[in-house]
Structure formats: structure tokens, C-alpha cells
mmCIF file with all atom_site columns, C-alpha atoms and ligand atoms in Angstrom:
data_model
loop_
_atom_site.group_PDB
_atom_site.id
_atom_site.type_symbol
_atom_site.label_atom_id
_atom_site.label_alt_id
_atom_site.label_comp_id
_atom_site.label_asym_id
_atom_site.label_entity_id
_atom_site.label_seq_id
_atom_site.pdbx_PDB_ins_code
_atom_site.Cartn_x
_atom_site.Cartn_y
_atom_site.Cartn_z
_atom_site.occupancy
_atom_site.B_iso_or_equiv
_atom_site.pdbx_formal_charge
_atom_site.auth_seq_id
_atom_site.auth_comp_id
_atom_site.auth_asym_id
_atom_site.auth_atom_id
_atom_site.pdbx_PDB_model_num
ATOM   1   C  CA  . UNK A 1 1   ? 35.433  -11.830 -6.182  1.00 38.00 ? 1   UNK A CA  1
ATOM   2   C  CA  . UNK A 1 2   ? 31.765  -11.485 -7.521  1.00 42.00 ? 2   UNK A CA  1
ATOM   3   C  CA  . UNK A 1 3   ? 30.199  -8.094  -6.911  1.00 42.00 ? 3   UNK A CA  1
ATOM   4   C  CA  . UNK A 1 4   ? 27.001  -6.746  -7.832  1.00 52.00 ? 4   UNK A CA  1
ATOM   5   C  CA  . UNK A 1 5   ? 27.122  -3.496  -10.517 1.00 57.00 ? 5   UNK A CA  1
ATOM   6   C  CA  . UNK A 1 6   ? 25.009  -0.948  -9.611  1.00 62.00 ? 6   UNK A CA  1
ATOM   7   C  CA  . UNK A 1 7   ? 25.766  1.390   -11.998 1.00 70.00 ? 7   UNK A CA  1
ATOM   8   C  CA  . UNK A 1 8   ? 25.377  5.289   -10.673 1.00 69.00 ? 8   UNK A CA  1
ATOM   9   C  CA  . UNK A 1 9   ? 22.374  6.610   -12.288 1.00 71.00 ? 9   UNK A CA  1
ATOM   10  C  CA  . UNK A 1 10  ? 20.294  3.861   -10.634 1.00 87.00 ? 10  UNK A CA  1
ATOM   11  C  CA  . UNK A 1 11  ? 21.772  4.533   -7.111  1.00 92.00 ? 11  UNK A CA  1
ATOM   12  C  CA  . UNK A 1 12  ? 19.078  7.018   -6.006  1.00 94.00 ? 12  UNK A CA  1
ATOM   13  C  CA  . UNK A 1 13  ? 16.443  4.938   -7.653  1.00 96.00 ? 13  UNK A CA  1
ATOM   14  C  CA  . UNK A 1 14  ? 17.410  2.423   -6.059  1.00 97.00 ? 14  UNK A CA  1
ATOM   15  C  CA  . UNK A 1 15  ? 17.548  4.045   -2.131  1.00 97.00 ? 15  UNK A CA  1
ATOM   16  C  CA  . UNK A 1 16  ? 14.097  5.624   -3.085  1.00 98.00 ? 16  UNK A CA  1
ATOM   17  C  CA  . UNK A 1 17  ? 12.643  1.779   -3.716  1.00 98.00 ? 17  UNK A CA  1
ATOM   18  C  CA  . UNK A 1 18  ? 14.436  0.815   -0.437  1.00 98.00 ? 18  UNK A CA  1
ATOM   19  C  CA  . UNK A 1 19  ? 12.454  3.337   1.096   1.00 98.00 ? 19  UNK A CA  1
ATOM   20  C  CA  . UNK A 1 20  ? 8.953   2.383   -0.550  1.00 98.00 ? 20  UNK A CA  1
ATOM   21  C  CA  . UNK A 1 21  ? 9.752   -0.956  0.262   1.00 98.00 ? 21  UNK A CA  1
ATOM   22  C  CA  . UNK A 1 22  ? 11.017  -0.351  4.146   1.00 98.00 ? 22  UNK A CA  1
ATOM   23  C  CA  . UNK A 1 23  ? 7.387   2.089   4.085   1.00 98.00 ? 23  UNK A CA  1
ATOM   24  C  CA  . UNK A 1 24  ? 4.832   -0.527  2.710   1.00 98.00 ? 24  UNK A CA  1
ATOM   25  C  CA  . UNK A 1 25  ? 6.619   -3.242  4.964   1.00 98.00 ? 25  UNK A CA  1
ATOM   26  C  CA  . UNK A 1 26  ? 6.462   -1.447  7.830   1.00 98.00 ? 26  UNK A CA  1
ATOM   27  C  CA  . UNK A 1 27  ? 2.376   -0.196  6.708   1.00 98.00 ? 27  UNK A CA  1
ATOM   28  C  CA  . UNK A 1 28  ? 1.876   -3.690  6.388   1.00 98.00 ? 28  UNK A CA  1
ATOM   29  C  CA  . UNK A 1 29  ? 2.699   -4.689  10.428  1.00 98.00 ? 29  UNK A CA  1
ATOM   30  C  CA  . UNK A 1 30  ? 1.042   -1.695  11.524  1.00 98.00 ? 30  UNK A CA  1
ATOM   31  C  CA  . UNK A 1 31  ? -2.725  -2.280  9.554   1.00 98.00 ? 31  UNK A CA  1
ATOM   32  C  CA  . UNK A 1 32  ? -1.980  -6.075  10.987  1.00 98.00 ? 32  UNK A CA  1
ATOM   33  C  CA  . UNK A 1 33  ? -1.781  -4.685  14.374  1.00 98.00 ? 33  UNK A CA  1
ATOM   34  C  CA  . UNK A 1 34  ? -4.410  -2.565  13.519  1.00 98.00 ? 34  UNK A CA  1
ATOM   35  C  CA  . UNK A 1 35  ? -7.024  -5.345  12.537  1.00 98.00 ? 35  UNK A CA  1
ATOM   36  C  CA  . UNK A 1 36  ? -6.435  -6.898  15.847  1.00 98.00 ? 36  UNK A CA  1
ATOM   37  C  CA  . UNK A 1 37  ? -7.149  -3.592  18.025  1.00 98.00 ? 37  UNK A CA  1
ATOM   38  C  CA  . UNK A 1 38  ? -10.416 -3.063  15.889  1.00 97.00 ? 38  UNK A CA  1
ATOM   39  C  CA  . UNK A 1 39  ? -11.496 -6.687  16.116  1.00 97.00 ? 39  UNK A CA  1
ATOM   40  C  CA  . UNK A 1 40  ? -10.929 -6.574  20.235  1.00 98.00 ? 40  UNK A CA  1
ATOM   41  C  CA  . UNK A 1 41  ? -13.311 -3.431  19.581  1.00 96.00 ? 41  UNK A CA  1
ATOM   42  C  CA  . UNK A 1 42  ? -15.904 -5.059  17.891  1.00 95.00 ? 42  UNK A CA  1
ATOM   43  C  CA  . UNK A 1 43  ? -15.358 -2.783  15.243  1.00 95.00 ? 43  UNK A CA  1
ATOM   44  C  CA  . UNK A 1 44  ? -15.159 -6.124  12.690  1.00 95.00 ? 44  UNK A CA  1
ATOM   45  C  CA  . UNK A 1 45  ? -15.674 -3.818  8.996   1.00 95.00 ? 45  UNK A CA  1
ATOM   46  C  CA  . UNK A 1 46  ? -12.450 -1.624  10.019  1.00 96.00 ? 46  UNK A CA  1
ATOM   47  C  CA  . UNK A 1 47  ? -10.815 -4.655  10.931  1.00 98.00 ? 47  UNK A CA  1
ATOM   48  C  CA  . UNK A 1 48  ? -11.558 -6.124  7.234   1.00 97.00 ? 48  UNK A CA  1
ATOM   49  C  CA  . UNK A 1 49  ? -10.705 -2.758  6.004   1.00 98.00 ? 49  UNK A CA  1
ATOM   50  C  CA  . UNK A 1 50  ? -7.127  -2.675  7.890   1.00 98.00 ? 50  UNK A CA  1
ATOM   51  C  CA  . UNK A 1 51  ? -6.928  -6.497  6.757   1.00 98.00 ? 51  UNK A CA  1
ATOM   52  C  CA  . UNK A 1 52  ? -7.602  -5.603  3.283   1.00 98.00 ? 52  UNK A CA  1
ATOM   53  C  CA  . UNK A 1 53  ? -4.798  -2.954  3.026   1.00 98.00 ? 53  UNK A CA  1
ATOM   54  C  CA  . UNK A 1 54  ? -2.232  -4.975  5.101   1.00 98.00 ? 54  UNK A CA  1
ATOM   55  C  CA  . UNK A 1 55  ? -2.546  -7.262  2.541   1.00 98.00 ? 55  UNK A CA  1
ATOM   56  C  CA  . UNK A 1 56  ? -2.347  -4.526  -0.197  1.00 98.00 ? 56  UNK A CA  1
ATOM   57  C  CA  . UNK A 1 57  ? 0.816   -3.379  1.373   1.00 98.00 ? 57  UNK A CA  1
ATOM   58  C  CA  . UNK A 1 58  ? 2.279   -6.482  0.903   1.00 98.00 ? 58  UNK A CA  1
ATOM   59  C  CA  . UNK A 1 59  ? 1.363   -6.299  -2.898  1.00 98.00 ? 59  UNK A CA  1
ATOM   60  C  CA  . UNK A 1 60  ? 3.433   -3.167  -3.097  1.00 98.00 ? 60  UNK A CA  1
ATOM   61  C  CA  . UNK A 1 61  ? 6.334   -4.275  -0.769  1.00 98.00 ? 61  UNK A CA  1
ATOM   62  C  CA  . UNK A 1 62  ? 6.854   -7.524  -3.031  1.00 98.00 ? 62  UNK A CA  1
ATOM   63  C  CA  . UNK A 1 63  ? 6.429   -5.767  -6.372  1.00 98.00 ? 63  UNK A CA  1
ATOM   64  C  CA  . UNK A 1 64  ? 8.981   -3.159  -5.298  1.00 98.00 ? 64  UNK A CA  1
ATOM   65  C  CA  . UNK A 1 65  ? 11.259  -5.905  -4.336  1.00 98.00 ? 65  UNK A CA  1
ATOM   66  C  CA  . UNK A 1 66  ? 11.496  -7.602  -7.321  1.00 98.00 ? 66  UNK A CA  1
ATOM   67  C  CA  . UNK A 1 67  ? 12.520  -4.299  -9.359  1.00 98.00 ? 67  UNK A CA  1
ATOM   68  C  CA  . UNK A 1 68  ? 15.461  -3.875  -6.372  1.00 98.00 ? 68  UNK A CA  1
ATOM   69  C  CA  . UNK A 1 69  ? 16.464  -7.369  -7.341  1.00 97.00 ? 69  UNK A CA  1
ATOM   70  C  CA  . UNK A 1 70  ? 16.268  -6.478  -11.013 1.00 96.00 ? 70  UNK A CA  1
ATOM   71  C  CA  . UNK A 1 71  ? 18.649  -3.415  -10.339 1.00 94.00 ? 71  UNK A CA  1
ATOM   72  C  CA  . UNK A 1 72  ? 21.519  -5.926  -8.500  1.00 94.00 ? 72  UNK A CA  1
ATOM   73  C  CA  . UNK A 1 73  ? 20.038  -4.334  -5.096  1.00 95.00 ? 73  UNK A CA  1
ATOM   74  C  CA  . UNK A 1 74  ? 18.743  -6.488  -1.799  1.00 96.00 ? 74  UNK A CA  1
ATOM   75  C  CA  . UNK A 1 75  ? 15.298  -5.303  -0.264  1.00 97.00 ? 75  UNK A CA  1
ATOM   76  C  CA  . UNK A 1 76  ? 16.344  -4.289  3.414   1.00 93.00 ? 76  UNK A CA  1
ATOM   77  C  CA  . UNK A 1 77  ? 13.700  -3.010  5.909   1.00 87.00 ? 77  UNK A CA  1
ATOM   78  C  CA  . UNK A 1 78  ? 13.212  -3.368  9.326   1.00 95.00 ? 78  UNK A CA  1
ATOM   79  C  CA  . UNK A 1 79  ? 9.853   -2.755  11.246  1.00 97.00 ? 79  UNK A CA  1
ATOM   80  C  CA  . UNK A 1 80  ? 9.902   0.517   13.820  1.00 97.00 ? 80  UNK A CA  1
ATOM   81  C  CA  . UNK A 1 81  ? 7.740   0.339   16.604  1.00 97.00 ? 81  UNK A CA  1
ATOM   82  C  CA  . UNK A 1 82  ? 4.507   2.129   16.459  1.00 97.00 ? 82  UNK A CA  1
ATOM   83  C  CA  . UNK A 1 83  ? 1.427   3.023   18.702  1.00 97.00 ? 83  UNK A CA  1
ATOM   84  C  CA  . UNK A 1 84  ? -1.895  0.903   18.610  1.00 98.00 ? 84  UNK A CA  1
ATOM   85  C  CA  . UNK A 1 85  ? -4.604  3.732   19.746  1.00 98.00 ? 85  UNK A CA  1
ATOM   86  C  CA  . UNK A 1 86  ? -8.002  3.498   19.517  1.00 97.00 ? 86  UNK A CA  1
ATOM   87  C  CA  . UNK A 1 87  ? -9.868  2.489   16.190  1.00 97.00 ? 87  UNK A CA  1
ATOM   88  C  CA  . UNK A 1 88  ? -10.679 6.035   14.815  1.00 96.00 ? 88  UNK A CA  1
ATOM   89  C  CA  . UNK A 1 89  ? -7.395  6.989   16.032  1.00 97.00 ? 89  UNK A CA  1
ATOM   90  C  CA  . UNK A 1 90  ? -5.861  4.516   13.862  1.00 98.00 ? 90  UNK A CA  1
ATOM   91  C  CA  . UNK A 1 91  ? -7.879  5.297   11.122  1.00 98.00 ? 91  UNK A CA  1
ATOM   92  C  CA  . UNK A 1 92  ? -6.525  8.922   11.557  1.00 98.00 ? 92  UNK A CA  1
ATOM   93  C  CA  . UNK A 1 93  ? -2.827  7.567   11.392  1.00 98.00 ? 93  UNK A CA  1
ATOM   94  C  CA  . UNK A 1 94  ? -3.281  5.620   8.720   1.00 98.00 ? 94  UNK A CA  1
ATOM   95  C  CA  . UNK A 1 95  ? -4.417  8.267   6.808   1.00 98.00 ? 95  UNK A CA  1
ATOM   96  C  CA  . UNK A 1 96  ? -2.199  10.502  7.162   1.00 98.00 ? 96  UNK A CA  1
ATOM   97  C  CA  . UNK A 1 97  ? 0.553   7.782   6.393   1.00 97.00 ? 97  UNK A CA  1
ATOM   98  C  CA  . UNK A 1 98  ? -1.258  7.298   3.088   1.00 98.00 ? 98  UNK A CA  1
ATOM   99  C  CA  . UNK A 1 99  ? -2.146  11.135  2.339   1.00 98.00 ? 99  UNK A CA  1
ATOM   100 C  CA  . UNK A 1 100 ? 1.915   11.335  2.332   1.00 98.00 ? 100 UNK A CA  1
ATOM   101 C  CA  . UNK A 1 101 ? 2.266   8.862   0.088   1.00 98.00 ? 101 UNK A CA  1
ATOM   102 C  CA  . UNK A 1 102 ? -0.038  10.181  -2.314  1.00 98.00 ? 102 UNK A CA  1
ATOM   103 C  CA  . UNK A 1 103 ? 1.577   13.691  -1.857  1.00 98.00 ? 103 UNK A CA  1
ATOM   104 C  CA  . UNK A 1 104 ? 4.473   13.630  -1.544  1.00 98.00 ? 104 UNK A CA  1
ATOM   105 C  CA  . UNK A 1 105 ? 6.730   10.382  -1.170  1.00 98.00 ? 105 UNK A CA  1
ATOM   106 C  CA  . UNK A 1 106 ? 5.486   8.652   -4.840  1.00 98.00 ? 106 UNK A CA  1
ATOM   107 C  CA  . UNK A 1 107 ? 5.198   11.356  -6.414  1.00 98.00 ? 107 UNK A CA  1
ATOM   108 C  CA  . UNK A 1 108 ? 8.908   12.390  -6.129  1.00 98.00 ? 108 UNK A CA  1
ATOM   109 C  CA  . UNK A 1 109 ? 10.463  8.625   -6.218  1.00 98.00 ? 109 UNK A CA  1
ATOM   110 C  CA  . UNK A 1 110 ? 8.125   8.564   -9.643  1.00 98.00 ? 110 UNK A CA  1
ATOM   111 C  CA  . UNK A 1 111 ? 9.885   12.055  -11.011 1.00 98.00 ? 111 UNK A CA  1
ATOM   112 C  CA  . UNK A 1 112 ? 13.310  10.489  -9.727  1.00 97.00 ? 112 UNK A CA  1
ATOM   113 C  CA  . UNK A 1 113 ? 12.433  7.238   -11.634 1.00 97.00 ? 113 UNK A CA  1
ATOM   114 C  CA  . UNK A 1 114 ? 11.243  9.201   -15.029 1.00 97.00 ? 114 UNK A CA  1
ATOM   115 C  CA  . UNK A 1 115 ? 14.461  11.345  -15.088 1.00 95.00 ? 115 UNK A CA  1
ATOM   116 C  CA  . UNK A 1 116 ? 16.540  7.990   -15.543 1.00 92.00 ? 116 UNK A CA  1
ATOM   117 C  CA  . UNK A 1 117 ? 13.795  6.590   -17.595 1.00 94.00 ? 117 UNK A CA  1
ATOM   118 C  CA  . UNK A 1 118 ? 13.443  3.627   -15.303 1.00 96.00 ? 118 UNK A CA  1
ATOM   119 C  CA  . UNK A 1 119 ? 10.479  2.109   -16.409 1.00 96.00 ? 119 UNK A CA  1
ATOM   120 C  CA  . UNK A 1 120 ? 10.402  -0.804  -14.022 1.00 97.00 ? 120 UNK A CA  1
ATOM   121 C  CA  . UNK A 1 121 ? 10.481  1.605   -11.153 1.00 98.00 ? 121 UNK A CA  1
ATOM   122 C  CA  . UNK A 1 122 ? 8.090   4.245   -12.680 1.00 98.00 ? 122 UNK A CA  1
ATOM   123 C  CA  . UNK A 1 123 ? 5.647   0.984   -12.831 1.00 98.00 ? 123 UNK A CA  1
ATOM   124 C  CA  . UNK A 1 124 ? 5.865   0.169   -9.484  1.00 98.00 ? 124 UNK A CA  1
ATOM   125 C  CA  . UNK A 1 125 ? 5.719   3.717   -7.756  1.00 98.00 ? 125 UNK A CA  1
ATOM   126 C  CA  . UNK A 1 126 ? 2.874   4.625   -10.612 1.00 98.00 ? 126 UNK A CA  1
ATOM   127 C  CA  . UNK A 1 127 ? 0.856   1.243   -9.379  1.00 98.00 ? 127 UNK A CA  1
ATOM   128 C  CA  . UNK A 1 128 ? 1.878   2.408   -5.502  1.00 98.00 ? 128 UNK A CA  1
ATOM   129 C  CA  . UNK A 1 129 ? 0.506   5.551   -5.796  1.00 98.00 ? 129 UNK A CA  1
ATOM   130 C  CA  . UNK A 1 130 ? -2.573  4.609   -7.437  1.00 98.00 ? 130 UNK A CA  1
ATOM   131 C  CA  . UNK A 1 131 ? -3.323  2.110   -5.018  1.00 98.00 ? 131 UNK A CA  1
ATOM   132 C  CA  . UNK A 1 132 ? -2.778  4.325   -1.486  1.00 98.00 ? 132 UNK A CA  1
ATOM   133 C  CA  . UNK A 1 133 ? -5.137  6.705   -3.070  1.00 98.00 ? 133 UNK A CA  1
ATOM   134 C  CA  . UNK A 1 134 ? -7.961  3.888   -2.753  1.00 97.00 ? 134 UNK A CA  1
ATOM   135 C  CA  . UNK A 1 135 ? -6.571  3.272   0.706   1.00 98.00 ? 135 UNK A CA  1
ATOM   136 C  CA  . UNK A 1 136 ? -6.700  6.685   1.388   1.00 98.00 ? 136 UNK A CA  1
ATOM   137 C  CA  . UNK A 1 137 ? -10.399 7.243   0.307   1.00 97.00 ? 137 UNK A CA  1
ATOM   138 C  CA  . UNK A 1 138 ? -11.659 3.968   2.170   1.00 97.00 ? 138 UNK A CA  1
ATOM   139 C  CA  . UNK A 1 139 ? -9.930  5.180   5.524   1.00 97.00 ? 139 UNK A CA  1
ATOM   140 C  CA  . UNK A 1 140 ? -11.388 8.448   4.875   1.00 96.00 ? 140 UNK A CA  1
ATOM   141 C  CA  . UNK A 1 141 ? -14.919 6.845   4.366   1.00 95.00 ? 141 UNK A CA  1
ATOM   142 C  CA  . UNK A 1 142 ? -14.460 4.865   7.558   1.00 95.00 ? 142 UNK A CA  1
ATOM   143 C  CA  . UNK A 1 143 ? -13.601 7.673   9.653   1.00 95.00 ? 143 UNK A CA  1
ATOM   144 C  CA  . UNK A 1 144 ? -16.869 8.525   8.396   1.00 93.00 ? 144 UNK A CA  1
ATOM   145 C  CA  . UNK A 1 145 ? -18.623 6.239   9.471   1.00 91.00 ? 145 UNK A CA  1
ATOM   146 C  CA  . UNK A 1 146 ? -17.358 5.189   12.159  1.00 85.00 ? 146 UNK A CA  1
ATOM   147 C  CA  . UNK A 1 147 ? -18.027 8.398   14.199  1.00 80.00 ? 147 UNK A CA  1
ATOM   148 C  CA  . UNK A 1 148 ? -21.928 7.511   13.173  1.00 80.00 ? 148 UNK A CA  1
ATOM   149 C  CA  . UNK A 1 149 ? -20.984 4.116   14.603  1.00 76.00 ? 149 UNK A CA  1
ATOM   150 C  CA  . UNK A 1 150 ? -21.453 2.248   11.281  1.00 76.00 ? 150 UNK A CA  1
ATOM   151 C  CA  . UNK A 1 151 ? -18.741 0.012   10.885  1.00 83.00 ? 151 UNK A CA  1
ATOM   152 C  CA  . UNK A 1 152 ? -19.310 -2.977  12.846  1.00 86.00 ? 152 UNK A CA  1
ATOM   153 C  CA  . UNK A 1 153 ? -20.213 -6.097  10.972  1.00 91.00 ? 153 UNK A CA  1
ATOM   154 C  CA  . UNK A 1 154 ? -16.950 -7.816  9.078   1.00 93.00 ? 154 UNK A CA  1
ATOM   155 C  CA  . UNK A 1 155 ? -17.312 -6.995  5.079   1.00 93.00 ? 155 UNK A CA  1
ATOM   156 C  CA  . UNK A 1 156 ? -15.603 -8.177  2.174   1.00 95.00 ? 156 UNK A CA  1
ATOM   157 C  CA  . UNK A 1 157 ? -12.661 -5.952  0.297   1.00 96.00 ? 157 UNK A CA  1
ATOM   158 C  CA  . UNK A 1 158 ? -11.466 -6.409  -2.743  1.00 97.00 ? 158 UNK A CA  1
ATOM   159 C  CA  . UNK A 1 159 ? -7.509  -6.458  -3.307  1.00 97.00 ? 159 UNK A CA  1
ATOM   160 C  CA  . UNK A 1 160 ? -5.409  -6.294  -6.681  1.00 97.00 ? 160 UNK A CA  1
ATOM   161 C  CA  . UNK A 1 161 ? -3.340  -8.700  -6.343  1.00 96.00 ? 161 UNK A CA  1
ATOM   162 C  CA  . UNK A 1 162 ? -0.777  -7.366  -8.871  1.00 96.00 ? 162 UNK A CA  1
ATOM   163 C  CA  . UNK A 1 163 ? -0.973  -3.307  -7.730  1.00 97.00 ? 163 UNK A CA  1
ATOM   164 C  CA  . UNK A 1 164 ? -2.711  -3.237  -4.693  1.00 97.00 ? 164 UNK A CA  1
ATOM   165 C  CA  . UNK A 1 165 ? -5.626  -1.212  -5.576  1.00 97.00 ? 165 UNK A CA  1
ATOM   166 C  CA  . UNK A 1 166 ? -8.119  -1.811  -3.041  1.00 97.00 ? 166 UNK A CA  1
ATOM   167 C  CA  . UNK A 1 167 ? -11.774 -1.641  -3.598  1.00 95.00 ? 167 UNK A CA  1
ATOM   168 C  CA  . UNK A 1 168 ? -15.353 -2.392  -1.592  1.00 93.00 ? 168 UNK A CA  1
ATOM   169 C  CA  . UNK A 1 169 ? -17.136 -3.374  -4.505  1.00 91.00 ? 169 UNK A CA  1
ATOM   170 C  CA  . UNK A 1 170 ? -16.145 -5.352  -7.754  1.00 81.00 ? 170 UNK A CA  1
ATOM   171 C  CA  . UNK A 1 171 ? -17.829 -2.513  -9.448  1.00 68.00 ? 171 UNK A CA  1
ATOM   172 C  CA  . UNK A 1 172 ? -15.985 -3.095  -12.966 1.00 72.00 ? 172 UNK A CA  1
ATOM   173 C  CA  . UNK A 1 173 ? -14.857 -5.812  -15.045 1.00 89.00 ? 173 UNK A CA  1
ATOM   174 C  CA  . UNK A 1 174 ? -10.988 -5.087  -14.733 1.00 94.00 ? 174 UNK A CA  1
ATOM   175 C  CA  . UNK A 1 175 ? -8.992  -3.121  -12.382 1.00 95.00 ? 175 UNK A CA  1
ATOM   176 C  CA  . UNK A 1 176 ? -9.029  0.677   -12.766 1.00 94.00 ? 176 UNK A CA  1
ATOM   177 C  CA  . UNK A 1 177 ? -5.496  1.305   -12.279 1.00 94.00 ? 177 UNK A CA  1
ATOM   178 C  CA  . UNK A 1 178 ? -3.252  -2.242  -13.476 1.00 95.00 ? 178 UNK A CA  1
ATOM   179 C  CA  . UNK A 1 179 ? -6.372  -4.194  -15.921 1.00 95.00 ? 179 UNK A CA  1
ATOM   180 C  CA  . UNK A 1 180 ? -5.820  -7.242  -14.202 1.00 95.00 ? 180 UNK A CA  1
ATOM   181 C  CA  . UNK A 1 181 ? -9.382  -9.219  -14.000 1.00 94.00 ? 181 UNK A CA  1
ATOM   182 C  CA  . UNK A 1 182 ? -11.346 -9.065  -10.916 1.00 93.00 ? 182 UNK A CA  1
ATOM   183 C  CA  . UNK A 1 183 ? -11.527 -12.766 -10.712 1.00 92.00 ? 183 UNK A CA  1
ATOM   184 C  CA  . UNK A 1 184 ? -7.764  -12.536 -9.715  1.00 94.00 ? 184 UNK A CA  1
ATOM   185 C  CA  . UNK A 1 185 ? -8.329  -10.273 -6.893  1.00 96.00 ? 185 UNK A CA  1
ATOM   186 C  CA  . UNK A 1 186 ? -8.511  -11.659 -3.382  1.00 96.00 ? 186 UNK A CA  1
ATOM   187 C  CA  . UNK A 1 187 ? -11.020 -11.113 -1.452  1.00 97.00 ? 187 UNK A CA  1
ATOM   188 C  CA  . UNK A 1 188 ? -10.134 -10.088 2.087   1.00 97.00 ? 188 UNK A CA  1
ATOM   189 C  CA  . UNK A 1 189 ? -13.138 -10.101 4.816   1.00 96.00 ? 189 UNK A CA  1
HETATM 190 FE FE1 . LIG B 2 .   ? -1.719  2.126   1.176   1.00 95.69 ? 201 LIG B FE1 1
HETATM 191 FE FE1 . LIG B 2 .   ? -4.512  -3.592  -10.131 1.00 95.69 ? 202 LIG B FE1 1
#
């Protein structure tokens, strides 16, 4: 019988990717569901914002799946149900879900990943955690903005399409946290 080796010191790095990977999925349906609200709105800039890190969230949900699949694991994750408020509402949440990931959630599956010097993992949650701290900061500047009732006209966003670092500009040559050339990012409007 052929059976996968997951040998023990890779066990909890392993459930902590499953998690990252169950998280950015299920951050990934939400923002979608999000655009949608803030387009019915006529909020069209935080729909292209919630577009833009939907689609980061994918980045980081495939990039952690591939380092499962290195380990002999299976990415599993199934999408909860969640509430679709109002647009600053959902700004709030998705805040919030980012300020954790920032604070606490990469930030331990990163010291997890360094104490079995797992470098593939410590790349991914490094890249992760880089990247919601973008999200967090363009959320934040939205909420911003949109209480001055800014934010209405669609607007390009910039996504890394190999660590999910999410910009409003293409203010450098190369991306801040992976060097990948911006000509490779996607632009998401
Ligand atoms: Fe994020
Ligand atoms: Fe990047």
C-alpha cells in the first residue's frame, strides 16, 4: 500500500499551512463577496480594492499549497459562511481579519516554521505576512476615506503575483517585499 511520509517534525508545520491556506481561501470568498456589496453601493474604488486583495489571497492560498504538497500533505479548506454588511463595515472586518494576521497568526506559524528550519514554509508565511500588512494599510486608508465619501470611482491596484503584496501605485521598479518586476504584477481595477 502507498502512503505518504510525513515525518513528525513537519506535522505542526504542516496543520499551521492548512490553516493559512483554509484562512486566505476563505479571505479570498469573502473580499469576492465583498466587491459585489461595494459595487451594488456605488462604492466602485473599494470594490477594486476588495478585488485587488481577493485576488492577492489567492496568491497566498496557492503558494501555501504548493509547500503542503512539497511536505506529502493535501491542501483542505472549506469556506464558512460570513456576513456581507455595509461597505465601511466590511472594510472594518477585513481589517481586523488582516490586523490578526499580521499579529498574531504569521507571526507564530513563521517561529513554528524557523524552529524546524523549514525554509519553504518560512518563505511562504514571511511573503504572507508581508503582503496582509499592505492589505492592512490600504483597508485602513479606505476606511479613511470613505467616511469623507472619497472612494467612488473604480481605480487600478497593483498585485504581486508571486507574494501578494498589494500596492496603489507602481511606485518602484521591483516589489518591496519578493523583487519580482512590476511588469509581472496584475493589475486589478
Ligand atoms: Fe491579506
Ligand atoms: Fe512580491
Amino acid at each position: 500500500m502507498l502512503t505518504t511520509q510525513i515525518s513528525i517534525e513537519n506535522e505542526a508545520t504542516l496543520r499551521n499551512l492548512q490553516a493559512a491556506y483554509d484562512g486566505e481561501s476563505n479571505a479570498h470568498a469573502k473580499y469576492t463577496a465583498f466587491a459585489v456589496k461595494a459595487d451594488a453601493e456605488g462604492l466602485h474604488g473599494a470594490a477594486s480594492l476588495f478585488r485587488a486583495v481577493a485576488r492577492a489571497e489567492q496568491v497566498h492560498a496557492d503558494h501555501h499549497a504548493r509547500v503542503i504538497r512539497q511536505l506529502g500533505g493535501e491542501p483542505t479548506g472549506s469556506i464558512r459562511p460570513f456576513h456581507v454588511r455595509s461597505t465601511l463595515e466590511n472594510l472594518n472586518d477585513a481589517r481586523v481579519g488582516e490586523r490578526y494576521e499580521i499579529d498574531s497568526m504569521y507571526p507564530e506559524f513563521l517561529r513554528e516554521a524557523k524552529g524546524h528550519n523549514n525554509s519553504a514554509a518560512m518563505l511562504t508565511f514571511q511573503w504572507a505576512l508581508e503582503a496582509e500588512k499592505s492589505h492592512a494599510r490600504l483597508f485602513s486608508e479606505a476606511i479613511a476615506v470613505l467616511e469623507s465619501g472619497w472612494l467612488i470611482a473604480a481605480r487600478n491596484f497593483y498585485v504581486c503575483t508571486a507574494c501578494g503584496y498589494t500596492s496603489e501605485t507602481p511606485e518602484a521598479e521591483r516589489c518591496p517585499t519578493c523583487n519580482l518586476p512590476w511588469e509581472k504584477f496584475e493589475v486589478i481595477r
